[in-house]
Coordinates of C-alpha atoms in Angstrom, one line a residue:
M22 CA 6.8 19.0 7.8
F23 CA 5.8 15.5 6.9
K24 CA 6.7 14.3 10.4
E25 CA 4.5 17.0 12.0
I26 CA 1.5 16.3 9.8
F27 CA 1.9 12.6 10.3
L28 CA 2.0 12.8 14.1
F29 CA -0.8 15.3 14.1
E30 CA -3.0 12.9 12.1
I31 CA -2.3 10.1 14.5
K32 CA -2.9 12.2 17.6
Y33 CA -6.2 13.5 16.1
R34 CA -7.4 9.9 15.4
L35 CA -6.5 8.7 18.9
K36 CA -8.7 11.4 20.4
R37 CA -11.7 10.6 18.2
P38 CA -14.4 8.3 19.8
A39 CA -15.0 6.7 16.4
T40 CA -11.5 5.3 16.4
W41 CA -12.1 3.4 19.6
A42 CA -15.6 2.4 18.5
Y43 CA -14.2 0.7 15.4
F44 CA -11.5 -0.9 17.5
G45 CA -14.1 -2.1 20.0
I46 CA -16.4 -3.6 17.3
L47 CA -13.5 -5.6 15.9
F48 CA -12.4 -6.6 19.4
I49 CA -15.9 -7.8 20.5
F50 CA -16.4 -9.7 17.2
G51 CA -13.1 -11.5 17.6
L52 CA -13.8 -12.3 21.2
I53 CA -17.2 -13.8 20.5
I54 CA -15.9 -15.9 17.5
A55 CA -12.9 -17.2 19.5
I56 CA -14.7 -18.1 22.7
G57 CA -17.5 -19.8 21.0
G58 CA -15.3 -21.6 18.5
N59 CA -17.4 -20.3 15.7
G60 CA -14.5 -19.9 13.2
P61 CA -14.1 -21.6 9.8
A62 CA -12.2 -24.7 11.2
S63 CA -13.7 -28.2 10.6
E64 CA -14.1 -30.7 13.4
K65 CA -10.7 -32.2 12.9
V66 CA -8.9 -28.8 12.7
F67 CA -8.0 -26.7 15.7
V68 CA -10.3 -23.7 16.3
N69 CA -7.1 -21.5 16.4
S70 CA -5.1 -23.3 13.8
P71 CA -2.9 -21.2 11.5
V72 CA -5.4 -21.8 8.6
A73 CA -8.4 -20.8 10.7
I74 CA -6.8 -17.6 11.9
A75 CA -5.7 -16.6 8.4
T76 CA -9.2 -17.3 7.0
M77 CA -10.8 -15.2 9.7
L78 CA -8.3 -12.3 9.1
S79 CA -8.9 -12.5 5.3
T80 CA -12.6 -12.5 5.7
V81 CA -12.8 -9.6 8.1
S82 CA -10.5 -7.6 5.9
I83 CA -13.2 -7.6 3.2
F84 CA -15.8 -6.3 5.6
G85 CA -13.2 -3.8 6.8
I86 CA -13.7 -2.0 3.5
M87 CA -16.3 0.1 5.3
I88 CA -13.9 1.0 8.1
A89 CA -11.2 1.9 5.5
S90 CA -13.5 4.2 3.7
A91 CA -14.4 6.0 7.0
I92 CA -10.8 6.4 8.1
M93 CA -9.0 7.0 4.8
G94 CA -11.7 9.1 3.0
V95 CA -11.8 12.1 5.3
P96 CA -8.2 13.4 6.1
V97 CA -7.8 15.8 3.1
Y98 CA -11.5 16.6 3.0
R99 CA -11.4 17.7 6.6
D100 CA -9.2 20.6 5.7
I101 CA -11.4 21.5 2.8
E102 CA -14.5 21.4 4.9
H103 CA -12.9 23.7 7.5
K104 CA -11.3 25.9 4.8
T105 CA -7.8 25.4 6.3
E106 CA -6.1 23.6 3.4
N107 CA -4.7 26.9 1.9
Y108 CA -3.2 27.9 5.3
Y109 CA -0.9 24.9 5.3
F110 CA 0.9 26.1 2.2
T111 CA 1.7 29.5 3.8
Y112 CA 4.2 27.5 5.8
P113 CA 7.3 25.8 4.4
I114 CA 5.5 22.6 3.4
T115 CA 5.3 20.9 0.1
E116 CA 2.2 19.4 -1.3
K117 CA 3.9 16.0 -1.3
G118 CA 4.7 16.3 2.4
Y119 CA 1.2 17.3 3.2
I120 CA -0.5 14.5 1.3
L121 CA 1.9 11.8 2.5
G122 CA 1.6 13.0 6.1
R123 CA -2.1 12.7 5.9
F124 CA -2.0 9.4 4.1
F125 CA 0.5 7.6 6.3
G126 CA -1.0 9.1 9.5
S127 CA -4.4 7.8 8.6
L128 CA -3.1 4.4 7.4
S129 CA -1.2 3.9 10.7
S130 CA -4.5 4.7 12.5
L131 CA -6.3 2.2 10.3
F132 CA -3.7 -0.5 11.1
L133 CA -4.1 0.3 14.8
I134 CA -7.8 -0.1 14.7
S135 CA -7.5 -3.3 12.8
L136 CA -5.6 -4.9 15.7
G137 CA -8.8 -4.9 17.7
L138 CA -9.6 -8.2 16.0
H139 CA -6.3 -9.7 16.9
L140 CA -6.7 -8.8 20.6
G141 CA -10.2 -10.2 20.7
L142 CA -9.1 -13.5 19.0
I143 CA -6.1 -13.9 21.3
I144 CA -8.0 -13.3 24.5
G145 CA -10.9 -15.4 23.2
F146 CA -8.7 -18.4 22.4
I147 CA -7.3 -18.2 26.0
I148 CA -10.8 -18.2 27.5
G149 CA -12.2 -20.7 25.0
P150 CA -11.0 -23.9 26.5
Y151 CA -12.6 -23.0 29.9
A152 CA -15.9 -21.5 28.5
G153 CA -17.4 -24.9 27.6
Y154 CA -18.6 -24.0 24.1
E155 CA -15.9 -26.2 22.5
E156 CA -13.9 -29.1 23.8
P157 CA -10.6 -27.9 25.2
E158 CA -8.8 -30.3 22.9
R159 CA -9.9 -28.2 19.9
F160 CA -7.6 -25.4 21.0
T161 CA -3.9 -25.4 20.4
S162 CA -1.1 -23.2 21.9
F163 CA -0.6 -19.6 21.0
N164 CA 1.9 -18.9 18.2
F165 CA 2.7 -15.3 17.3
L166 CA 3.7 -16.2 13.7
H167 CA 0.2 -17.6 13.0
Y168 CA -1.1 -14.0 13.4
L169 CA 1.8 -12.1 12.0
Q170 CA 2.1 -13.7 8.6
P171 CA -1.5 -13.5 7.5
T172 CA -1.7 -10.0 8.9
I173 CA 1.0 -8.7 6.7
M174 CA 0.2 -11.0 3.7
L175 CA -3.6 -10.7 3.6
Y176 CA -5.1 -8.5 6.4
W177 CA -3.1 -5.3 6.2
S178 CA -2.4 -5.5 2.5
N179 CA -6.1 -5.5 1.9
F180 CA -6.6 -2.6 4.2
F181 CA -3.8 -0.8 2.4
F182 CA -5.4 -1.5 -1.0
A183 CA -8.8 -0.3 0.0
G184 CA -7.3 2.7 1.9
C185 CA -5.4 3.9 -1.2
I186 CA -8.6 3.8 -3.3
F187 CA -10.6 5.9 -0.8
F188 CA -7.8 8.4 0.0
S189 CA -7.1 9.0 -3.7
L190 CA -10.8 9.2 -4.6
V191 CA -11.5 12.0 -2.1
S192 CA -8.2 13.8 -2.6
L193 CA -8.8 14.0 -6.4
T194 CA -12.5 14.8 -6.4
K195 CA -12.9 16.7 -3.1
R196 CA -16.1 14.9 -2.4
V197 CA -16.2 12.9 0.8
M198 CA -19.5 11.2 0.0
L199 CA -17.7 9.3 -2.8
A200 CA -15.7 7.5 -0.1
Y201 CA -18.7 6.3 1.8
A202 CA -20.7 5.4 -1.3
G203 CA -17.5 3.9 -2.9
G204 CA -17.0 1.7 0.2
A205 CA -20.5 0.2 -0.1
I206 CA -20.2 -0.2 -3.9
L207 CA -16.8 -1.8 -3.7
F208 CA -18.0 -4.2 -0.9
I209 CA -21.1 -5.3 -2.8
T210 CA -19.3 -5.5 -6.1
Y211 CA -16.6 -7.8 -4.6
L212 CA -19.2 -10.1 -3.0
I213 CA -21.0 -10.4 -6.3
T214 CA -17.8 -11.0 -8.2
L215 CA -16.7 -13.6 -5.6
T216 CA -19.9 -15.5 -6.1
L217 CA -19.7 -15.4 -9.9
T218 CA -16.0 -16.5 -10.1
Q219 CA -16.8 -19.7 -8.1
D220 CA -18.1 -21.1 -11.4
I221 CA -15.0 -20.4 -13.3
D222 CA -12.9 -23.5 -13.9
N223 CA -9.6 -21.6 -14.5
K224 CA -8.4 -21.4 -10.9
T225 CA -5.2 -19.6 -12.0
L226 CA -7.2 -16.8 -13.5
V227 CA -9.4 -16.4 -10.4
S228 CA -6.3 -16.4 -8.2
L229 CA -4.7 -13.6 -10.2
I230 CA -7.6 -11.3 -10.5
D231 CA -9.0 -11.5 -7.0
P232 CA -8.1 -8.0 -5.6
F233 CA -8.5 -9.1 -1.9
G234 CA -6.8 -12.5 -2.4
F235 CA -9.6 -14.4 -0.7
G236 CA -10.2 -16.7 -3.7
T237 CA -6.4 -17.0 -4.1
Y238 CA -6.0 -18.1 -0.5
N239 CA -8.9 -20.6 -0.7
N240 CA -7.6 -22.2 -3.9
I241 CA -4.3 -22.8 -2.2
I242 CA -5.7 -24.5 0.9
E243 CA -8.6 -26.2 -0.8
Y244 CA -7.1 -29.7 -0.7
W245 CA -5.1 -29.4 2.5
T246 CA -5.5 -32.2 5.0
P247 CA -6.5 -31.5 8.6
E248 CA -2.9 -32.2 9.6
E249 CA -1.6 -29.6 7.2
Q250 CA -4.2 -27.1 8.3
N251 CA -3.2 -27.6 11.9
T252 CA 0.5 -27.1 11.4
Q253 CA 1.2 -25.1 8.3
M254 CA 0.9 -21.5 7.3
V255 CA 0.2 -20.6 3.7
P256 CA 3.5 -20.0 2.1
F257 CA 4.1 -16.6 0.6
K258 CA 5.1 -17.9 -2.9
G259 CA 3.7 -18.8 -6.2
M260 CA 0.2 -17.5 -7.1
L261 CA -0.2 -15.6 -3.8
V262 CA 2.9 -13.5 -4.5
W263 CA 1.6 -12.6 -8.0
N264 CA -1.8 -11.8 -6.6
R265 CA -0.4 -9.5 -3.9

């Protein structure tokens, strides 16, 4: 029954207007940033360099906490609200199959929504050289790996981390408002913590304790030259592995 619940959750999400609204918001945001060349790259670094793409994905994944709370916080509560949770167990289904089906179905939907940013960035970087907001020379050619690696290493792993928190929170407490409130609290707390840790001299400690890896990633690329930022992806080794 895991498969049936998993597929049901995905089909349910695909029919919800909110799913495509979240996707559209990320798409438009990525499109505007890419066309205007408003990313984190310096003047000597390509607008769509591997470091710039990874930085944008990492940053948006932090703001994506709110989307994760909206998607991952409601699957189990939805059955409680409609008083259908007990009916599921009159069928040959285990609690484990029920919970995992809801979880992975919602997580897959969350990952699908998150790809709106990628689509916006890719299309925006194609239009960018012709839009006139940035010199065409500041754009480099498309490289799929420049999107894939940071997506798995930073972007999706952060969505997974936040999603686990909100799904567990509502499943254990049966209170959906804790997901929405928890999303805001986690987001604000992390921003405050990120500001406070900037004054800590022990970079190793900061890199280890950062739950979203933003500080870890920045500590790695802090002294990279423009040439390195234009050509190299952050290697998945050392402190970043321990953080993840």
